[in-house]
XYZ file of C-alpha atoms in Angstrom:
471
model
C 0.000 0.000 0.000
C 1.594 3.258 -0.850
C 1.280 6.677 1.770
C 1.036 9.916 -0.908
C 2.633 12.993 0.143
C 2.922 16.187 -2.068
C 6.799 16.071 -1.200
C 9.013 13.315 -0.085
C 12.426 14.067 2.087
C 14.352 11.597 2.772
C 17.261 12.339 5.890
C 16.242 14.290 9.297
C 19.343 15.907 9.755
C 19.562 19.797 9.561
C 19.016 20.128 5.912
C 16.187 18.008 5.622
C 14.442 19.410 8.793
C 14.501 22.587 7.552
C 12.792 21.850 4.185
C 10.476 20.400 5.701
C 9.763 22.910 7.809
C 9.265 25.255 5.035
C 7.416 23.161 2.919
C 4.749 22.604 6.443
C 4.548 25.979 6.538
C 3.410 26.818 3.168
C 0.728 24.095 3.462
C 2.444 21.583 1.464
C 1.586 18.295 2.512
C 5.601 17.032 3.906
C 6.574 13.365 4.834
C 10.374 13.102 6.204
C 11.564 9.306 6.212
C 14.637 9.152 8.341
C 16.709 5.633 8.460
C 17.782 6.229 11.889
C 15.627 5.693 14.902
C 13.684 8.385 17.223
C 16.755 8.314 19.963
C 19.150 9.695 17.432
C 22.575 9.905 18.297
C 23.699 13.170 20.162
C 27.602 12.691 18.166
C 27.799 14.934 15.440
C 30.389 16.587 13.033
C 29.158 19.939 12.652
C 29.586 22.545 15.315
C 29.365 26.115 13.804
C 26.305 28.033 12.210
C 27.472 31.122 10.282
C 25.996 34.463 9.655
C 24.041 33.504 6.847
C 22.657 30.819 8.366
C 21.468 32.682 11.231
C 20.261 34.931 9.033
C 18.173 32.469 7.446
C 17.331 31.373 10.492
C 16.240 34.510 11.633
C 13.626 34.707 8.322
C 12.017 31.833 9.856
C 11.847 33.206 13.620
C 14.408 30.976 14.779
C 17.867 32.361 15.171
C 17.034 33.915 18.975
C 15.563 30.239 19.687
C 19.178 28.459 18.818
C 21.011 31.432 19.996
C 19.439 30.230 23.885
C 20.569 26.949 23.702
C 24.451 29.039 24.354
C 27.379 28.446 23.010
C 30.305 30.775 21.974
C 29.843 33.778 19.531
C 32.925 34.073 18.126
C 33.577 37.428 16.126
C 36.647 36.329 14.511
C 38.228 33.312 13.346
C 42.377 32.915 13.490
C 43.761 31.004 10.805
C 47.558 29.442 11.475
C 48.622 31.531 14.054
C 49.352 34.710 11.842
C 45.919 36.266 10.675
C 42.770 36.990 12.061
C 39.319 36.766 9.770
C 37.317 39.195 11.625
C 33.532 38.717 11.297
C 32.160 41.601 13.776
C 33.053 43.358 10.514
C 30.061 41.469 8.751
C 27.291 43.538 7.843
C 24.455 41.363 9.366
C 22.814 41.246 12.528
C 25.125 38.193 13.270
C 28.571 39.496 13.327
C 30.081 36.120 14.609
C 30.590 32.748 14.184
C 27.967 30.645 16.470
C 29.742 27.601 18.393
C 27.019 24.712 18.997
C 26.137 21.705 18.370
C 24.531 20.342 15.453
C 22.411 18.273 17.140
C 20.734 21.557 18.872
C 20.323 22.786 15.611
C 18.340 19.598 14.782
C 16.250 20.021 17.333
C 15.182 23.865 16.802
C 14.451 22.567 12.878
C 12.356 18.992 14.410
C 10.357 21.385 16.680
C 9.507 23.443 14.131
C 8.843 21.114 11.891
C 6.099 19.323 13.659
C 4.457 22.374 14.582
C 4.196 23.393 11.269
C 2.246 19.879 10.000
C 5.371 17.953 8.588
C 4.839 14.080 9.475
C 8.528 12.596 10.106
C 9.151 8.430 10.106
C 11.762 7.226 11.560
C 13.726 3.647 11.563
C 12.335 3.701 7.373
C 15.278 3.026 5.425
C 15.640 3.898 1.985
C 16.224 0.911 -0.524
C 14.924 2.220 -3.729
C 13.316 4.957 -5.816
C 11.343 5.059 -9.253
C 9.572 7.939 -11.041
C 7.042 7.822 -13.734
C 4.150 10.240 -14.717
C 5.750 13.150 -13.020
C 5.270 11.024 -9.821
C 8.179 9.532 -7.479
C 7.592 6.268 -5.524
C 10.132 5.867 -2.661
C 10.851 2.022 -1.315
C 11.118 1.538 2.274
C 11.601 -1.888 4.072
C 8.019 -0.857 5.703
C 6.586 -0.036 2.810
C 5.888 2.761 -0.785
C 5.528 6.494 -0.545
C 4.499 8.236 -3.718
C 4.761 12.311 -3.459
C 5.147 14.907 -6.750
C 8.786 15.251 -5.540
C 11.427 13.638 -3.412
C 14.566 15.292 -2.110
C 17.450 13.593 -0.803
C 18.722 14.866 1.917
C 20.384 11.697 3.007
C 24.022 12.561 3.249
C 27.133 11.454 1.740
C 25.981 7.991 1.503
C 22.665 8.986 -0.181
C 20.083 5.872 -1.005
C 18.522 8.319 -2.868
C 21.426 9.657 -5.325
C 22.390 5.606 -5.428
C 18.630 4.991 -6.546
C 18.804 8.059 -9.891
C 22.073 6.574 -10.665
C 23.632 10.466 -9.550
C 27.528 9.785 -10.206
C 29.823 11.534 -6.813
C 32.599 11.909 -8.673
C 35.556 13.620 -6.365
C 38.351 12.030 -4.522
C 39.244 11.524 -0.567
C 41.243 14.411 0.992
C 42.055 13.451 4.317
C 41.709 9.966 5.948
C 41.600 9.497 9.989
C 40.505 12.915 11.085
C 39.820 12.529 14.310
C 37.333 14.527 16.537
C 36.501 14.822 20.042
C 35.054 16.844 22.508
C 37.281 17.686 25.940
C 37.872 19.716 28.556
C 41.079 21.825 28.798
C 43.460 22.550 31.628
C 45.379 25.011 29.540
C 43.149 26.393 26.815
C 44.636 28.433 24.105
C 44.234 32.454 24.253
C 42.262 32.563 21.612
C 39.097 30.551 19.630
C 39.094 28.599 17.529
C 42.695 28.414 17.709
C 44.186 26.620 14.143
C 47.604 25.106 13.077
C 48.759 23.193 10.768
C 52.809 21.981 10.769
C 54.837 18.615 11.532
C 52.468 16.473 9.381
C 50.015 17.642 11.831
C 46.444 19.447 11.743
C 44.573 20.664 14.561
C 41.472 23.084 15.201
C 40.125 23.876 18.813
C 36.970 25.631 19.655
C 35.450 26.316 22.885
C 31.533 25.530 23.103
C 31.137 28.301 25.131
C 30.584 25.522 28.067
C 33.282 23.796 29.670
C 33.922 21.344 26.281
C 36.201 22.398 23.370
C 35.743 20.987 20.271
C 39.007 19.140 18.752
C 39.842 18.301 15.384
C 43.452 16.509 14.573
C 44.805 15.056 11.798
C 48.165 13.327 11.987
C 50.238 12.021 9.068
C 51.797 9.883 10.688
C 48.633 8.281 12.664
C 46.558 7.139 9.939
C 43.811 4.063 10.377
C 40.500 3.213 9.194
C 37.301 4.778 10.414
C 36.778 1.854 12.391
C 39.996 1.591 14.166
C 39.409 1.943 17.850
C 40.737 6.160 19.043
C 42.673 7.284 22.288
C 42.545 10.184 23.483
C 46.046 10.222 23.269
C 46.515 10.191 19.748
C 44.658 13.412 19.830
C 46.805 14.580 22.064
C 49.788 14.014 20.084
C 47.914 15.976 16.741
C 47.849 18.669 18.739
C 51.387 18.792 20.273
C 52.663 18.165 17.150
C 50.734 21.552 15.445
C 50.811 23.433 18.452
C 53.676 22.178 21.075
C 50.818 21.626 23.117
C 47.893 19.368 24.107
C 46.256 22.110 26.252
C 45.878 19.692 29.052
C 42.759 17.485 26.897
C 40.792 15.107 29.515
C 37.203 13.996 30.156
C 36.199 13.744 26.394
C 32.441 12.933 26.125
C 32.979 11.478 22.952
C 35.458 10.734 19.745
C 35.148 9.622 16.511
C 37.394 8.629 13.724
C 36.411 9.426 9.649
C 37.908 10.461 6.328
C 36.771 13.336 4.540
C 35.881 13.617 0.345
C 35.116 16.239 -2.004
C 32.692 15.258 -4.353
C 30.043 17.000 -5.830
C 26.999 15.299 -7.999
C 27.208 17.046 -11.702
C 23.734 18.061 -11.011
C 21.483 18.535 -7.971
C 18.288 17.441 -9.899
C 16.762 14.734 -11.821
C 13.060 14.594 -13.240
C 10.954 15.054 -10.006
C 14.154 14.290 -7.537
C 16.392 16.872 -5.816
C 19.042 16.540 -4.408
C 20.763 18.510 -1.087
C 23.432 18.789 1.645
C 25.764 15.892 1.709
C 23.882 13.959 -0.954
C 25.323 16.451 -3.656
C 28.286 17.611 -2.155
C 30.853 16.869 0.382
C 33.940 18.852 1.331
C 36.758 18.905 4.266
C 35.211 20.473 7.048
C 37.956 23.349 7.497
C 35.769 26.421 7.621
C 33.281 24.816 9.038
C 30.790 25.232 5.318
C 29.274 21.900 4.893
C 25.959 22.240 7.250
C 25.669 25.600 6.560
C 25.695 25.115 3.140
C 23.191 22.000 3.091
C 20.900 24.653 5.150
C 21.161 27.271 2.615
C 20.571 24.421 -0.513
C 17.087 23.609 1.547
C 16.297 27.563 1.924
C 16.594 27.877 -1.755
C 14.817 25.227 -3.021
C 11.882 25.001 -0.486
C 10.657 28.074 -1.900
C 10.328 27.137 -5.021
C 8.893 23.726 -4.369
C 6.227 25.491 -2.262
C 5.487 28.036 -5.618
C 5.447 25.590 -7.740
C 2.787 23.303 -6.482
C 0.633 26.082 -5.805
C 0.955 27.309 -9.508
C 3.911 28.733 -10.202
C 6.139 28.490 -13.417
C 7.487 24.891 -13.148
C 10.874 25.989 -14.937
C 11.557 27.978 -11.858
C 12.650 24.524 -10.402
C 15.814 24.589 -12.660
C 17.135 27.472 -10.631
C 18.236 25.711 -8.056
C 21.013 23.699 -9.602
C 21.445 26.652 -11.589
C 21.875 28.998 -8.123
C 23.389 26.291 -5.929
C 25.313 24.532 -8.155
C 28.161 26.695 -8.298
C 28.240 27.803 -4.468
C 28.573 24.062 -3.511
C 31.826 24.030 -6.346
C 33.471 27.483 -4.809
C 33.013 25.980 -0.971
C 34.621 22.826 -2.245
C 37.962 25.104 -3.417
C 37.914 27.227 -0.791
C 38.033 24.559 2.073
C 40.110 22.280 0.001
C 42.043 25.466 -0.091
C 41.832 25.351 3.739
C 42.665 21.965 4.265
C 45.745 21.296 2.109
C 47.638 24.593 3.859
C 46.808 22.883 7.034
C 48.040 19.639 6.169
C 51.828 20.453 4.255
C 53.612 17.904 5.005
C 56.897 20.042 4.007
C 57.596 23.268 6.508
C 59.292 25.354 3.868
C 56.137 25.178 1.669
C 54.009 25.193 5.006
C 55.557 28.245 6.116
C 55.768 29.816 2.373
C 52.143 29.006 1.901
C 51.158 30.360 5.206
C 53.018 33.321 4.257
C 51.579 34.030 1.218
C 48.002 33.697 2.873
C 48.709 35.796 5.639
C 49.587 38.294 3.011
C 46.969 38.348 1.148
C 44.329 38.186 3.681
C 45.863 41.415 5.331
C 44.457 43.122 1.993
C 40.750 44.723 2.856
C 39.408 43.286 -0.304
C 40.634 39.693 -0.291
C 40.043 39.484 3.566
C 36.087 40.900 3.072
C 35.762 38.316 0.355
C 37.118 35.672 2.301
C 35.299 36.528 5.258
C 31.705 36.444 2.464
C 32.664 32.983 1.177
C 33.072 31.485 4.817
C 30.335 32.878 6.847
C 27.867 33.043 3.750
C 27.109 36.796 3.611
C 28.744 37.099 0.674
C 27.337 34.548 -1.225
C 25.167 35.703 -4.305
C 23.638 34.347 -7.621
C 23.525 35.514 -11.157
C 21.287 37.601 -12.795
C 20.093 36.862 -16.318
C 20.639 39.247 -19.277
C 18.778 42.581 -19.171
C 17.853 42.362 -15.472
C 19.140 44.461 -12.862
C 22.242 44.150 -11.503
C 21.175 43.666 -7.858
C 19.336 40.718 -8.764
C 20.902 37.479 -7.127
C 22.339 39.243 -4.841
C 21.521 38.735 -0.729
C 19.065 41.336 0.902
C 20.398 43.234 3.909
C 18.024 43.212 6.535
C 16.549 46.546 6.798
C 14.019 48.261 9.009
C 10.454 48.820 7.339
C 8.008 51.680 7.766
C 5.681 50.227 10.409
C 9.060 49.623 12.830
C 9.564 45.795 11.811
C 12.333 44.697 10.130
C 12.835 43.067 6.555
C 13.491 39.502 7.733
C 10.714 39.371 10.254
C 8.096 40.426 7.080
C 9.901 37.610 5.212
C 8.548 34.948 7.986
C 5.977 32.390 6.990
C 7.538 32.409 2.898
C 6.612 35.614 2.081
C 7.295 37.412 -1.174
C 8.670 41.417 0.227
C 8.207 44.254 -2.167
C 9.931 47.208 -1.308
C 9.161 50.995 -2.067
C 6.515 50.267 -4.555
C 3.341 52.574 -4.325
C 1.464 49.464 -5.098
C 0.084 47.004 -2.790
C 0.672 43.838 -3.408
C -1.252 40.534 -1.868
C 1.643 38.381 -2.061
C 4.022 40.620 -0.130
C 4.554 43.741 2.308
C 5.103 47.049 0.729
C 7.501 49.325 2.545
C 7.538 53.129 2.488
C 9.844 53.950 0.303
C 11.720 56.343 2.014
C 12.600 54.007 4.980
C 13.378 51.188 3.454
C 15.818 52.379 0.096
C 17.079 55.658 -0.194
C 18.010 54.568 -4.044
C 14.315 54.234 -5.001
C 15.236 51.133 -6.698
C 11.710 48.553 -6.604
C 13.083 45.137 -5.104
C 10.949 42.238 -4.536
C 12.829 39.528 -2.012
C 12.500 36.756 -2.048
C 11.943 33.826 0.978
C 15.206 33.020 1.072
C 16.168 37.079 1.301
C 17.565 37.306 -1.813
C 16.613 39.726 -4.558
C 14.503 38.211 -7.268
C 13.552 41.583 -9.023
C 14.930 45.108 -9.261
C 13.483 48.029 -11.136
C 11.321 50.981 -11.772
C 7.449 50.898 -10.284
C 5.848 48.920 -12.597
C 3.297 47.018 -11.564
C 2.459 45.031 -14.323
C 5.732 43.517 -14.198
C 5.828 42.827 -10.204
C 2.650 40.973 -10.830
C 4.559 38.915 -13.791
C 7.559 38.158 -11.701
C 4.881 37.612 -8.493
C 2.788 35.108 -10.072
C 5.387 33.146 -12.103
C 7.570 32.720 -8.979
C 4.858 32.790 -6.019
C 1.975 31.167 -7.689
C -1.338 31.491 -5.654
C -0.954 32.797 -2.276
């Protein structure tokens, strides 16, 4: 017997949660089928959410919510010992870089989530997937689930890329990274402190409780994923990259895996997306890779929402067209990370190093630097003939009746700004609050422009009902 759904997301980790969330809230009907049971595990990999994410976050009425659970705000980030990438220079409400778990921001997304109408199945593992007549039938052990779409959001080792026949193609970059969390007798001055020398790698964070995050890599310590770990071979990662171990004890947990980048060639296929791990995986220096699973799911629950209530269905091939590339430039840039880190050889360690420091001492390449990590300054193209600010991420501003620009975006609203129109589908600012440029802007749900121009109504309404459909 096969359970229908409008839309079909497979994987209850951040990035699914969240599209599911949005899709709940814009009255799509949502099923999440999760292989892992209702006790998930409280290890995880990811321990940073960026500005962008919190600003995305915030668009949903969720960033103060996360923000509670703690954690360190950390308005810079110091990169091997010689430069400092200083985010309180970030124009965004969230100058820093947010230390905490990922499994807290699971739990803002499952909360959510449920409250919103999604229905989430745990313990149903994926073991195949077939489309036909613009439907999608997903296999579980328990049984079929048919929906209009399906999104994997199932991680590196995606059932659902396996089942489209996706190709991953990429390579491994590091094997036996090692991670743990501890307490520290002698914490460094700074965090996250980073080095990278001796065949060595290490990264250490404080939680902004009394754990600190470790991550160590050691050339000369390599072993599967399933080897058992010691604490002491993290120990000797980190005196070999920073003459010291910082006094590590008490861990409450460590793990062992290797890290890929690969990236699928494209993140859709027929009436399947995919999302997060499933289309791209990367080393985690910079901490990108939730963060940028969150902002695939911001971008393409949107448009999955518009589209079944009417919009233009070609508006779906934005998304690999819009994410597509972001996913490639985080690859480089924390492959860029990563192999720095690891030199093996000190003179090109130290050159390299050099060089970076250099360079990231220059305003421009620094501010850019600074965009690509935390996410601010990530933007997408604009066609031919449009304005330029198309594509490009909305500051939050404050609107006429005293709110602010992400708050009107809550619930998946379309925001027009300084039209003298009103417009059902959005919230019309006075235009002398809200741009001093006079420049019409509709934003979009995930706070990006999607239109820029005079006051012409007729075309709002075009660009309203072909990317909005019926509100």
């Amino acid at each position: 017997m096969s359970t229908q759904a409008e839309v079909i997301v497979v994987g209850a980790g951040p990035t699914g949660l969240l599209l599911a969330g949005d899709l709940a809230e814009a009255g799509v009907s949502v099923l999440v089928l999760e292989g892992r049971g209702a006790d998930l595990s409280n290890l995880s990999r990811a321990f940073g959410v960026h500005a962008r994410t919190l600003e995305e976050f915030d668009a949903r009425g969720l960033a103060e919510e996360l923000i509670a659970y703690g954690g360190a705000q950390l308005p810079g980030i110091r990169l091997f010992n010689r430069v400092t990438l200083h985010l309180a220079d970030l124009e965004t409400r969230f100058p820093y870089l947010l230390m905490t778990p990922q499994y807290n921001v699971e739990e803002v997304l499952r909360r959510r989530a449920l409250a919103a109408g999604a229905s989430i199945r745990y313990d149903h593992k994926v073991t195949g997937l077939d489309q036909a007549d613009g439907r999608v039938t997903v296999h579980t052990v328990q049984g079929d689930y048919t929906a209009r779409y399906a999104v994997g959001a199932d991680g590196v080792k995606s059932a659902v890329r396996q089942a489209i026949g996706m190709p991953y193609p990429g390579e491994a970059v590091l094997k036996s990274i090692m991670l743990a969390d501890v307490k520290l007798t002698d914490p460094p001055p700074e965090s996250p402190a980073i080095q990278g020398i001796n065949g060595a790698f290490c990264f250490v964070a404080a939680f902004g409780d009394e754990y600190w995050r470790i991550f160590a890599w050691n050339s000369a310590d390599q072993k599967s994923d399933d080897a058992p770990i010691e604490l002491e071979e993290i120990k000797e990662a980190a005196r070999l990259a920073f003459g010291t171990d910082f006094g590590m004890h008490s861990p409450r947990w460590i793990s062992r895996f290797h890290s890929d980048e690969r990236q699928v060639p494209n993140y859709r296929d027929g009436s399947v997306f995919l999302a997060g791990d499933a289309a791209h995986c990367h080393s985690p220096a910079g901490g990108q890779g939730m963060n940028t699973g969150l902002q695939d799911a911001a971008n393409l629950s949107w448009k999955l929402a518009a589209v079944l209530r009417g919009a233009d269905p070609a508006l779906l091939d934005t998304y690999n067209a819009e994410r597509h590339p972001v996913g490639k430039a985080v690859l480089r840039s924390s492959g860029a990370i990563i192999r720095l880190a690891t030199e093996r050889s000190k003179i090109k360690a130290a050159i390299g190093g050099l060089a970076a420091a250099t360079a990231l001492h220059i305003k421009p390449i620094e501010a850019k630097a600074m965009g690509m990590i935390s996410g601010v300054g990530i933007h997408y193209g604009h066609d031919k003939g449009e304005d330029q600010l198309v594509g490009h991420r909305a500051n939050d501003i404050a609107l006429a009746d005293g709110t602010r620009l992400y708050e009107a975006l809550r619930g998946g609203k379309f925001v027009v700004l300084d039209s003298a129109e009103s417009y059902a589908a959005g919230f019309v600012a006075d235009a002398d609050s809200a741009a001093p440029d006079g420049t019409v802007k509709i934003v979009r749900p995930d706070a990006y422009i999607g239109w820029a121009g005079e006051d012409d109504p007729a075309a709002i309404r075009a660009y309203l009902e072909s990317h909005a459909g019926k509100s």
